[in-house]
PDB file of C-alpha atoms in Angstrom:
ATOM      1  CA  MET A   1     -37.038  55.577 -14.975  1.00 95.00           C
ATOM      2  CA  ASP A   2     -39.837  57.586 -13.354  1.00 95.00           C
ATOM      3  CA  PRO A   3     -39.726  60.975 -11.573  1.00 96.00           C
ATOM      4  CA  GLU A   4     -39.882  59.126  -8.249  1.00 96.00           C
ATOM      5  CA  HIS A   5     -36.427  57.685  -9.001  1.00 96.00           C
ATOM      6  CA  LEU A   6     -34.771  61.100  -9.379  1.00 96.00           C
ATOM      7  CA  PRO A   7     -33.667  61.418  -5.724  1.00 96.00           C
ATOM      8  CA  TYR A   8     -31.855  58.083  -5.958  1.00 97.00           C
ATOM      9  CA  VAL A   9     -30.201  58.952  -9.275  1.00 97.00           C
ATOM     10  CA  VAL A  10     -29.089  62.377  -8.048  1.00 96.00           C
ATOM     11  CA  ARG A  11     -27.731  60.919  -4.808  1.00 95.00           C
ATOM     12  CA  GLU A  12     -25.764  58.239  -6.654  1.00 95.00           C
ATOM     13  CA  HIS A  13     -24.479  60.700  -9.259  1.00 94.00           C
ATOM     14  CA  LEU A  14     -23.199  63.011  -6.531  1.00 94.00           C
ATOM     15  CA  ARG A  15     -21.568  60.097  -4.732  1.00 92.00           C
ATOM     16  CA  LEU A  16     -19.920  58.494  -7.758  1.00 88.00           C
ATOM     17  CA  PHE A  17     -19.171  61.520  -9.946  1.00 87.00           C
ATOM     18  CA  PRO A  18     -18.590  64.333  -7.435  1.00 88.00           C
ATOM     19  CA  ASP A  19     -15.964  66.091  -9.563  1.00 83.00           C
ATOM     20  CA  GLY A  20     -18.213  66.593 -12.585  1.00 85.00           C
ATOM     21  CA  PHE A  21     -19.150  70.204 -13.295  1.00 87.00           C
ATOM     22  CA  PHE A  22     -22.898  69.530 -13.210  1.00 89.00           C
ATOM     23  CA  ALA A  23     -22.543  67.705  -9.894  1.00 91.00           C
ATOM     24  CA  ARG A  24     -20.625  70.656  -8.448  1.00 91.00           C
ATOM     25  CA  LEU A  25     -23.563  72.936  -9.311  1.00 92.00           C
ATOM     26  CA  GLY A  26     -25.530  71.148  -6.605  1.00 93.00           C
ATOM     27  CA  PRO A  27     -28.385  68.632  -6.282  1.00 95.00           C
ATOM     28  CA  GLY A  28     -31.020  71.134  -7.435  1.00 94.00           C
ATOM     29  CA  PHE A  29     -29.360  71.620 -10.811  1.00 95.00           C
ATOM     30  CA  LEU A  30     -28.542  67.923 -11.132  1.00 95.00           C
ATOM     31  CA  ALA A  31     -32.174  66.928 -10.494  1.00 96.00           C
ATOM     32  CA  ALA A  32     -33.401  69.401 -13.130  1.00 96.00           C
ATOM     33  CA  TYR A  33     -30.762  68.183 -15.573  1.00 96.00           C
ATOM     34  CA  THR A  34     -31.601  64.495 -15.040  1.00 96.00           C
ATOM     35  CA  ARG A  35     -35.312  65.212 -15.505  1.00 97.00           C
ATOM     36  CA  THR A  36     -34.608  66.230 -19.113  1.00 97.00           C
ATOM     37  CA  TYR A  37     -33.938  62.557 -19.907  1.00 97.00           C
ATOM     38  CA  LEU A  38     -37.476  61.722 -18.760  1.00 97.00           C
ATOM     39  CA  THR A  39     -39.225  64.303 -20.935  1.00 97.00           C
ATOM     40  CA  SER A  40     -37.165  64.195 -24.125  1.00 97.00           C
ATOM     41  CA  PRO A  41     -38.392  62.003 -27.015  1.00 96.00           C
ATOM     42  CA  HIS A  42     -34.731  61.657 -27.986  1.00 96.00           C
ATOM     43  CA  ALA A  43     -33.487  60.266 -24.649  1.00 97.00           C
ATOM     44  CA  LEU A  44     -33.684  56.996 -22.747  1.00 97.00           C
ATOM     45  CA  ALA A  45     -33.546  56.453 -18.995  1.00 97.00           C
ATOM     46  CA  PHE A  46     -33.482  53.047 -17.301  1.00 97.00           C
ATOM     47  CA  ILE A  47     -33.579  52.105 -13.631  1.00 97.00           C
ATOM     48  CA  ALA A  48     -32.546  48.707 -12.206  1.00 96.00           C
ATOM     49  CA  VAL A  49     -34.533  47.465  -9.212  1.00 94.00           C
ATOM     50  CA  ALA A  50     -33.795  44.600  -6.809  1.00 90.00           C
ATOM     51  CA  LYS A  51     -36.041  43.744  -3.864  1.00 87.00           C
ATOM     52  CA  GLN A  52     -38.155  46.817  -4.676  1.00 90.00           C
ATOM     53  CA  GLN A  53     -35.148  49.102  -4.289  1.00 92.00           C
ATOM     54  CA  PRO A  54     -33.223  50.883  -7.084  1.00 95.00           C
ATOM     55  CA  VAL A  55     -29.710  49.497  -7.486  1.00 95.00           C
ATOM     56  CA  GLY A  56     -28.564  51.105 -10.740  1.00 96.00           C
ATOM     57  CA  TYR A  57     -29.437  53.450 -13.565  1.00 97.00           C
ATOM     58  CA  LEU A  58     -28.521  54.452 -17.101  1.00 97.00           C
ATOM     59  CA  VAL A  59     -29.316  57.595 -19.097  1.00 97.00           C
ATOM     60  CA  GLY A  60     -28.451  58.406 -22.693  1.00 97.00           C
ATOM     61  CA  VAL A  61     -29.701  60.026 -25.879  1.00 97.00           C
ATOM     62  CA  THR A  62     -30.572  58.636 -29.307  1.00 96.00           C
ATOM     63  CA  ASP A  63     -30.123  61.968 -31.116  1.00 95.00           C
ATOM     64  CA  PRO A  64     -27.828  64.424 -29.302  1.00 93.00           C
ATOM     65  CA  ALA A  65     -28.688  67.441 -31.476  1.00 92.00           C
ATOM     66  CA  LEU A  66     -32.464  67.028 -31.147  1.00 94.00           C
ATOM     67  CA  HIS A  67     -32.136  66.281 -27.437  1.00 96.00           C
ATOM     68  CA  ARG A  68     -30.172  69.500 -26.882  1.00 93.00           C
ATOM     69  CA  ARG A  69     -32.873  71.408 -28.769  1.00 94.00           C
ATOM     70  CA  HIS A  70     -35.543  69.862 -26.546  1.00 96.00           C
ATOM     71  CA  VAL A  71     -33.565  70.722 -23.408  1.00 95.00           C
ATOM     72  CA  LEU A  72     -33.103  74.353 -24.444  1.00 93.00           C
ATOM     73  CA  ARG A  73     -36.740  74.829 -25.416  1.00 94.00           C
ATOM     74  CA  ARG A  74     -38.438  73.048 -22.522  1.00 95.00           C
ATOM     75  CA  HIS A  75     -35.902  73.198 -19.697  1.00 96.00           C
ATOM     76  CA  GLY A  76     -33.499  76.001 -20.629  1.00 94.00           C
ATOM     77  CA  GLY A  77     -34.950  78.587 -18.267  1.00 94.00           C
ATOM     78  CA  THR A  78     -35.087  76.220 -15.297  1.00 94.00           C
ATOM     79  CA  LEU A  79     -31.551  74.966 -15.877  1.00 94.00           C
ATOM     80  CA  LEU A  80     -30.225  78.520 -16.226  1.00 92.00           C
ATOM     81  CA  ILE A  81     -31.824  79.601 -12.950  1.00 94.00           C
ATOM     82  CA  ARG A  82     -30.538  76.484 -11.175  1.00 94.00           C
ATOM     83  CA  ALA A  83     -27.056  76.977 -12.607  1.00 92.00           C
ATOM     84  CA  LEU A  84     -26.898  80.638 -11.625  1.00 91.00           C
ATOM     85  CA  GLY A  85     -28.079  79.745  -8.136  1.00 92.00           C
ATOM     86  CA  GLY A  86     -25.405  77.071  -7.852  1.00 91.00           C
ATOM     87  CA  LEU A  87     -22.688  79.436  -9.053  1.00 89.00           C
ATOM     88  CA  ALA A  88     -23.886  82.230  -6.754  1.00 90.00           C
ATOM     89  CA  VAL A  89     -23.332  80.159  -3.608  1.00 89.00           C
ATOM     90  CA  ARG A  90     -20.054  78.706  -4.902  1.00 88.00           C
ATOM     91  CA  PRO A  91     -17.794  81.666  -5.795  1.00 85.00           C
ATOM     92  CA  GLY A  92     -14.825  79.420  -6.485  1.00 87.00           C
ATOM     93  CA  LEU A  93     -16.854  77.412  -8.989  1.00 80.00           C
ATOM     94  CA  LEU A  94     -18.007  80.650 -10.642  1.00 80.00           C
ATOM     95  CA  VAL A  95     -14.392  81.736 -11.181  1.00 79.00           C
ATOM     96  CA  HIS A  96     -13.588  78.286 -12.518  1.00 72.00           C
ATOM     97  CA  PHE A  97     -16.563  78.466 -14.916  1.00 75.00           C
ATOM     98  CA  LEU A  98     -15.514  81.889 -16.230  1.00 74.00           C
ATOM     99  CA  ARG A  99     -11.969  80.684 -16.829  1.00 74.00           C
ATOM    100  CA  THR A 100     -12.658  77.293 -18.390  1.00 71.00           C
ATOM    101  CA  ARG A 101     -16.171  76.899 -19.747  1.00 67.00           C
ATOM    102  CA  ALA A 102     -17.592  80.361 -20.443  1.00 64.00           C
ATOM    103  CA  PRO A 103     -15.274  81.099 -23.428  1.00 67.00           C
ATOM    104  CA  ARG A 104     -16.057  77.716 -24.984  1.00 63.00           C
ATOM    105  CA  TYR A 105     -19.822  78.148 -24.549  1.00 58.00           C
ATOM    106  CA  TYR A 106     -19.597  81.670 -25.962  1.00 55.00           C
ATOM    107  CA  ARG A 107     -17.776  80.458 -29.060  1.00 61.00           C
ATOM    108  CA  LYS A 108     -20.419  77.805 -29.640  1.00 56.00           C
ATOM    109  CA  LEU A 109     -23.225  80.326 -29.352  1.00 52.00           C
ATOM    110  CA  MET A 110     -21.528  82.831 -31.642  1.00 60.00           C
ATOM    111  CA  ARG A 111     -20.444  80.345 -34.293  1.00 55.00           C
ATOM    112  CA  ARG A 112     -22.530  80.815 -37.425  1.00 46.00           C
ATOM    113  CA  GLN A 113     -22.539  78.988 -40.713  1.00 44.00           C
ATOM    114  CA  GLN A 114     -21.181  81.279 -43.455  1.00 46.00           C
ATOM    115  CA  PRO A 115     -23.450  81.738 -46.521  1.00 48.00           C
ATOM    116  CA  GLY A 116     -22.652  79.176 -49.175  1.00 50.00           C
ATOM    117  CA  GLN A 117     -20.332  77.239 -46.882  1.00 48.00           C
ATOM    118  CA  ALA A 118     -20.951  73.520 -46.871  1.00 46.00           C
ATOM    119  CA  THR A 119     -21.587  71.851 -43.539  1.00 44.00           C
ATOM    120  CA  PRO A 120     -18.591  69.687 -42.606  1.00 47.00           C
ATOM    121  CA  VAL A 121     -19.333  65.976 -42.658  1.00 45.00           C
ATOM    122  CA  ALA A 122     -17.814  63.854 -39.933  1.00 47.00           C
ATOM    123  CA  PRO A 123     -15.860  60.816 -41.139  1.00 47.00           C
ATOM    124  CA  GLN A 124     -18.455  58.480 -39.600  1.00 49.00           C
ATOM    125  CA  ALA A 125     -21.524  60.412 -40.723  1.00 45.00           C
ATOM    126  CA  SER A 126     -22.177  57.794 -43.390  1.00 45.00           C
ATOM    127  CA  LEU A 127     -22.890  55.284 -40.632  1.00 53.00           C
ATOM    128  CA  GLY A 128     -26.042  57.184 -39.704  1.00 58.00           C
ATOM    129  CA  PRO A 129     -27.132  58.825 -36.455  1.00 71.00           C
ATOM    130  CA  GLY A 130     -25.334  57.900 -33.281  1.00 91.00           C
ATOM    131  CA  ALA A 131     -26.653  57.406 -29.762  1.00 96.00           C
ATOM    132  CA  VAL A 132     -24.665  58.496 -26.713  1.00 96.00           C
ATOM    133  CA  LEU A 133     -24.608  56.616 -23.420  1.00 96.00           C
ATOM    134  CA  ALA A 134     -24.243  59.470 -20.933  1.00 95.00           C
ATOM    135  CA  HIS A 135     -24.159  57.922 -17.451  1.00 94.00           C
ATOM    136  CA  ILE A 136     -24.391  54.439 -15.974  1.00 94.00           C
ATOM    137  CA  ALA A 137     -23.960  53.340 -12.365  1.00 93.00           C
ATOM    138  CA  VAL A 138     -24.624  50.175 -10.357  1.00 93.00           C
ATOM    139  CA  ASP A 139     -24.543  49.911  -6.561  1.00 93.00           C
ATOM    140  CA  GLU A 140     -21.534  48.076  -5.135  1.00 89.00           C
ATOM    141  CA  SER A 141     -23.869  45.589  -3.445  1.00 86.00           C
ATOM    142  CA  ALA A 142     -25.429  44.621  -6.783  1.00 87.00           C
ATOM    143  CA  ARG A 143     -22.311  44.354  -8.923  1.00 83.00           C
ATOM    144  CA  SER A 144     -21.196  41.077 -10.530  1.00 84.00           C
ATOM    145  CA  LEU A 145     -24.872  40.239 -11.101  1.00 87.00           C
ATOM    146  CA  GLY A 146     -24.971  41.313 -14.735  1.00 91.00           C
ATOM    147  CA  ILE A 147     -27.040  44.425 -14.035  1.00 93.00           C
ATOM    148  CA  GLY A 148     -24.630  46.766 -15.784  1.00 93.00           C
ATOM    149  CA  VAL A 149     -24.532  44.571 -18.875  1.00 93.00           C
ATOM    150  CA  ASP A 150     -28.326  44.344 -18.913  1.00 95.00           C
ATOM    151  CA  LEU A 151     -28.699  48.123 -18.676  1.00 96.00           C
ATOM    152  CA  ILE A 152     -26.209  48.650 -21.494  1.00 95.00           C
ATOM    153  CA  GLU A 153     -27.798  46.016 -23.745  1.00 95.00           C
ATOM    154  CA  ARG A 154     -31.252  47.507 -23.231  1.00 96.00           C
ATOM    155  CA  PHE A 155     -29.941  50.929 -24.190  1.00 97.00           C
ATOM    156  CA  VAL A 156     -28.151  49.492 -27.225  1.00 95.00           C
ATOM    157  CA  ALA A 157     -31.268  47.611 -28.357  1.00 95.00           C
ATOM    158  CA  ALA A 158     -33.504  50.648 -27.870  1.00 95.00           C
ATOM    159  CA  SER A 159     -31.024  52.816 -29.776  1.00 95.00           C
ATOM    160  CA  ALA A 160     -31.101  50.385 -32.689  1.00 94.00           C
ATOM    161  CA  ILE A 161     -34.910  50.459 -32.685  1.00 93.00           C
ATOM    162  CA  ALA A 162     -34.713  54.270 -32.747  1.00 93.00           C
ATOM    163  CA  GLY A 163     -32.691  54.042 -35.973  1.00 92.00           C
ATOM    164  CA  CYS A 164     -29.207  54.658 -34.588  1.00 94.00           C
ATOM    165  CA  ALA A 165     -26.271  53.071 -36.401  1.00 93.00           C
ATOM    166  CA  ARG A 166     -23.838  53.258 -33.487  1.00 94.00           C
ATOM    167  CA  VAL A 167     -23.524  54.018 -29.781  1.00 96.00           C
ATOM    168  CA  SER A 168     -20.665  55.945 -28.204  1.00 95.00           C
ATOM    169  CA  LEU A 169     -19.597  56.725 -24.654  1.00 94.00           C
ATOM    170  CA  VAL A 170     -16.813  58.498 -22.810  1.00 91.00           C
ATOM    171  CA  THR A 171     -14.924  57.190 -19.799  1.00 90.00           C
ATOM    172  CA  MET A 172     -11.895  58.317 -17.846  1.00 85.00           C
ATOM    173  CA  GLU A 173      -8.451  57.261 -18.975  1.00 86.00           C
ATOM    174  CA  GLY A 174      -6.317  55.198 -16.638  1.00 79.00           C
ATOM    175  CA  PRO A 175      -7.192  54.015 -13.120  1.00 78.00           C
ATOM    176  CA  GLY A 176     -10.852  54.591 -12.310  1.00 73.00           C
ATOM    177  CA  GLY A 177     -11.887  54.446 -15.946  1.00 80.00           C
ATOM    178  CA  ALA A 178     -14.026  51.685 -17.428  1.00 87.00           C
ATOM    179  CA  GLY A 179     -12.167  51.304 -20.725  1.00 88.00           C
ATOM    180  CA  PRO A 180     -11.095  47.650 -20.203  1.00 89.00           C
ATOM    181  CA  TYR A 181     -14.668  46.750 -19.191  1.00 89.00           C
ATOM    182  CA  TYR A 182     -16.045  47.995 -22.521  1.00 92.00           C
ATOM    183  CA  GLU A 183     -13.184  46.575 -24.574  1.00 91.00           C
ATOM    184  CA  ARG A 184     -13.922  43.097 -23.202  1.00 91.00           C
ATOM    185  CA  ARG A 185     -17.487  43.515 -24.451  1.00 89.00           C
ATOM    186  CA  GLY A 186     -16.618  44.463 -27.993  1.00 89.00           C
ATOM    187  CA  TRP A 187     -16.528  48.262 -27.822  1.00 93.00           C
ATOM    188  CA  ARG A 188     -13.859  49.901 -29.984  1.00 93.00           C
ATOM    189  CA  ARG A 189     -11.689  52.766 -28.773  1.00 92.00           C
ATOM    190  CA  GLU A 190     -12.113  55.758 -31.085  1.00 88.00           C
ATOM    191  CA  GLY A 191      -9.906  58.451 -29.566  1.00 82.00           C
ATOM    192  CA  GLY A 192      -9.408  60.703 -26.597  1.00 81.00           C
ATOM    193  CA  SER A 193     -10.096  64.186 -25.318  1.00 79.00           C
ATOM    194  CA  SER A 194      -9.634  66.356 -22.240  1.00 72.00           C
ATOM    195  CA  THR A 195     -12.049  68.167 -19.967  1.00 67.00           C
ATOM    196  CA  PRO A 196     -11.541  71.889 -19.250  1.00 64.00           C
ATOM    197  CA  GLU A 197     -10.075  70.744 -15.927  1.00 65.00           C
ATOM    198  CA  GLY A 198      -7.458  68.643 -17.710  1.00 70.00           C
ATOM    199  CA  ARG A 199      -8.861  65.159 -17.040  1.00 76.00           C
ATOM    200  CA  ARG A 200      -8.121  62.756 -19.889  1.00 83.00           C
ATOM    201  CA  LEU A 201     -11.097  60.945 -21.416  1.00 88.00           C
ATOM    202  CA  LEU A 202     -11.408  58.033 -23.826  1.00 92.00           C
ATOM    203  CA  THR A 203     -14.190  57.584 -26.374  1.00 93.00           C
ATOM    204  CA  TYR A 204     -15.548  54.129 -27.175  1.00 94.00           C
ATOM    205  CA  GLU A 205     -17.978  53.128 -29.900  1.00 94.00           C
ATOM    206  CA  ARG A 206     -20.121  50.150 -30.797  1.00 94.00           C
ATOM    207  CA  VAL A 207     -21.604  49.723 -34.276  1.00 93.00           C
ATOM    208  CA  LEU A 208     -25.169  48.439 -34.100  1.00 89.00           C
ATOM    209  CA  ASP A 209     -26.647  45.472 -35.949  1.00 76.00           C
ATOM    210  CA  THR A 210     -30.259  44.764 -36.853  1.00 52.00           C
ATOM    211  CA  PRO A 211     -32.576  46.214 -34.168  1.00 52.00           C
ATOM    212  CA  SER A 212     -33.862  43.800 -31.539  1.00 46.00           C
ATOM    213  CA  TRP A 213     -35.356  44.079 -28.045  1.00 48.00           C
ATOM    214  CA  PRO A 214     -33.466  42.566 -26.262  1.00 49.00           C
ATOM    215  CA  PRO A 215     -31.267  40.898 -28.912  1.00 45.00           C
ATOM    216  CA  GLY A 216     -33.219  38.061 -30.540  1.00 43.00           C
ATOM    217  CA  ARG A 217     -36.591  38.907 -28.930  1.00 44.00           C
ATOM    218  CA  THR A 218     -39.427  41.246 -29.794  1.00 39.00           C
ATOM    219  CA  ARG A 219     -40.780  43.998 -27.587  1.00 38.00           C
ATOM    220  CA  GLN A 220     -44.100  42.150 -27.329  1.00 36.00           C
ATOM    221  CA  GLU A 221     -42.335  39.010 -26.098  1.00 38.00           C
ATOM    222  CA  THR A 222     -40.560  40.886 -23.338  1.00 36.00           C
ATOM    223  CA  GLY A 223     -43.601  42.935 -22.349  1.00 38.00           C
ATOM    224  CA  GLU A 224     -41.661  46.208 -22.687  1.00 38.00           C
ATOM    225  CA  PRO A 225     -43.801  49.333 -23.164  1.00 34.00           C
ATOM    226  CA  PRO A 226     -43.481  51.422 -26.332  1.00 33.00           C
ATOM    227  CA  LEU A 227     -40.673  53.959 -26.331  1.00 34.00           C
ATOM    228  CA  GLY A 228     -41.918  57.499 -25.764  1.00 28.00           C
TER     229      GLY A 228
END
């Protein structure tokens, strides 16, 4: 994905995921947020093109903690200004933010490791670092052509090359969610959660095998550029 693709990605994100909090902050914030995937060494962004027109995209991260650090250091100021601007012109969204997200963000910022306290280890930490597939979308006109599968497999292969032991994603529960799609392709359901708005989400995971690009081929054979 290149910067020139951002208008398409933002437009599709707003169309397909209009109820997401970042989408409700407006296209300016969403464009700045999506740009972080292009500048972070711990993120991947793919665009699918057919007949010289974009028809799908995927963004994700290979190390969530390091990606968040990159976002805060390089883009934090811009994102804060964009977010405040979006909240200022959407009073209802501002009230919603103060009621649902502000307390949670405050607790995260104020949480400190106590001296001598061991850092909790997640049950799956022994598997190694995990990549996160954040967003994927394919135009209706280009579906059933294998584009979604190709985008996912490229992200999975690149994550394995980056040293990740697994890939996870979150999708909505019930109608409108993509859980059955991922289950048919070997992803394992790992649990559920809820958004501050009360929407139920399901988490899926895929354990990675030996790195390949795409599976069974080398990067040189496919002509793919080095990951940056």
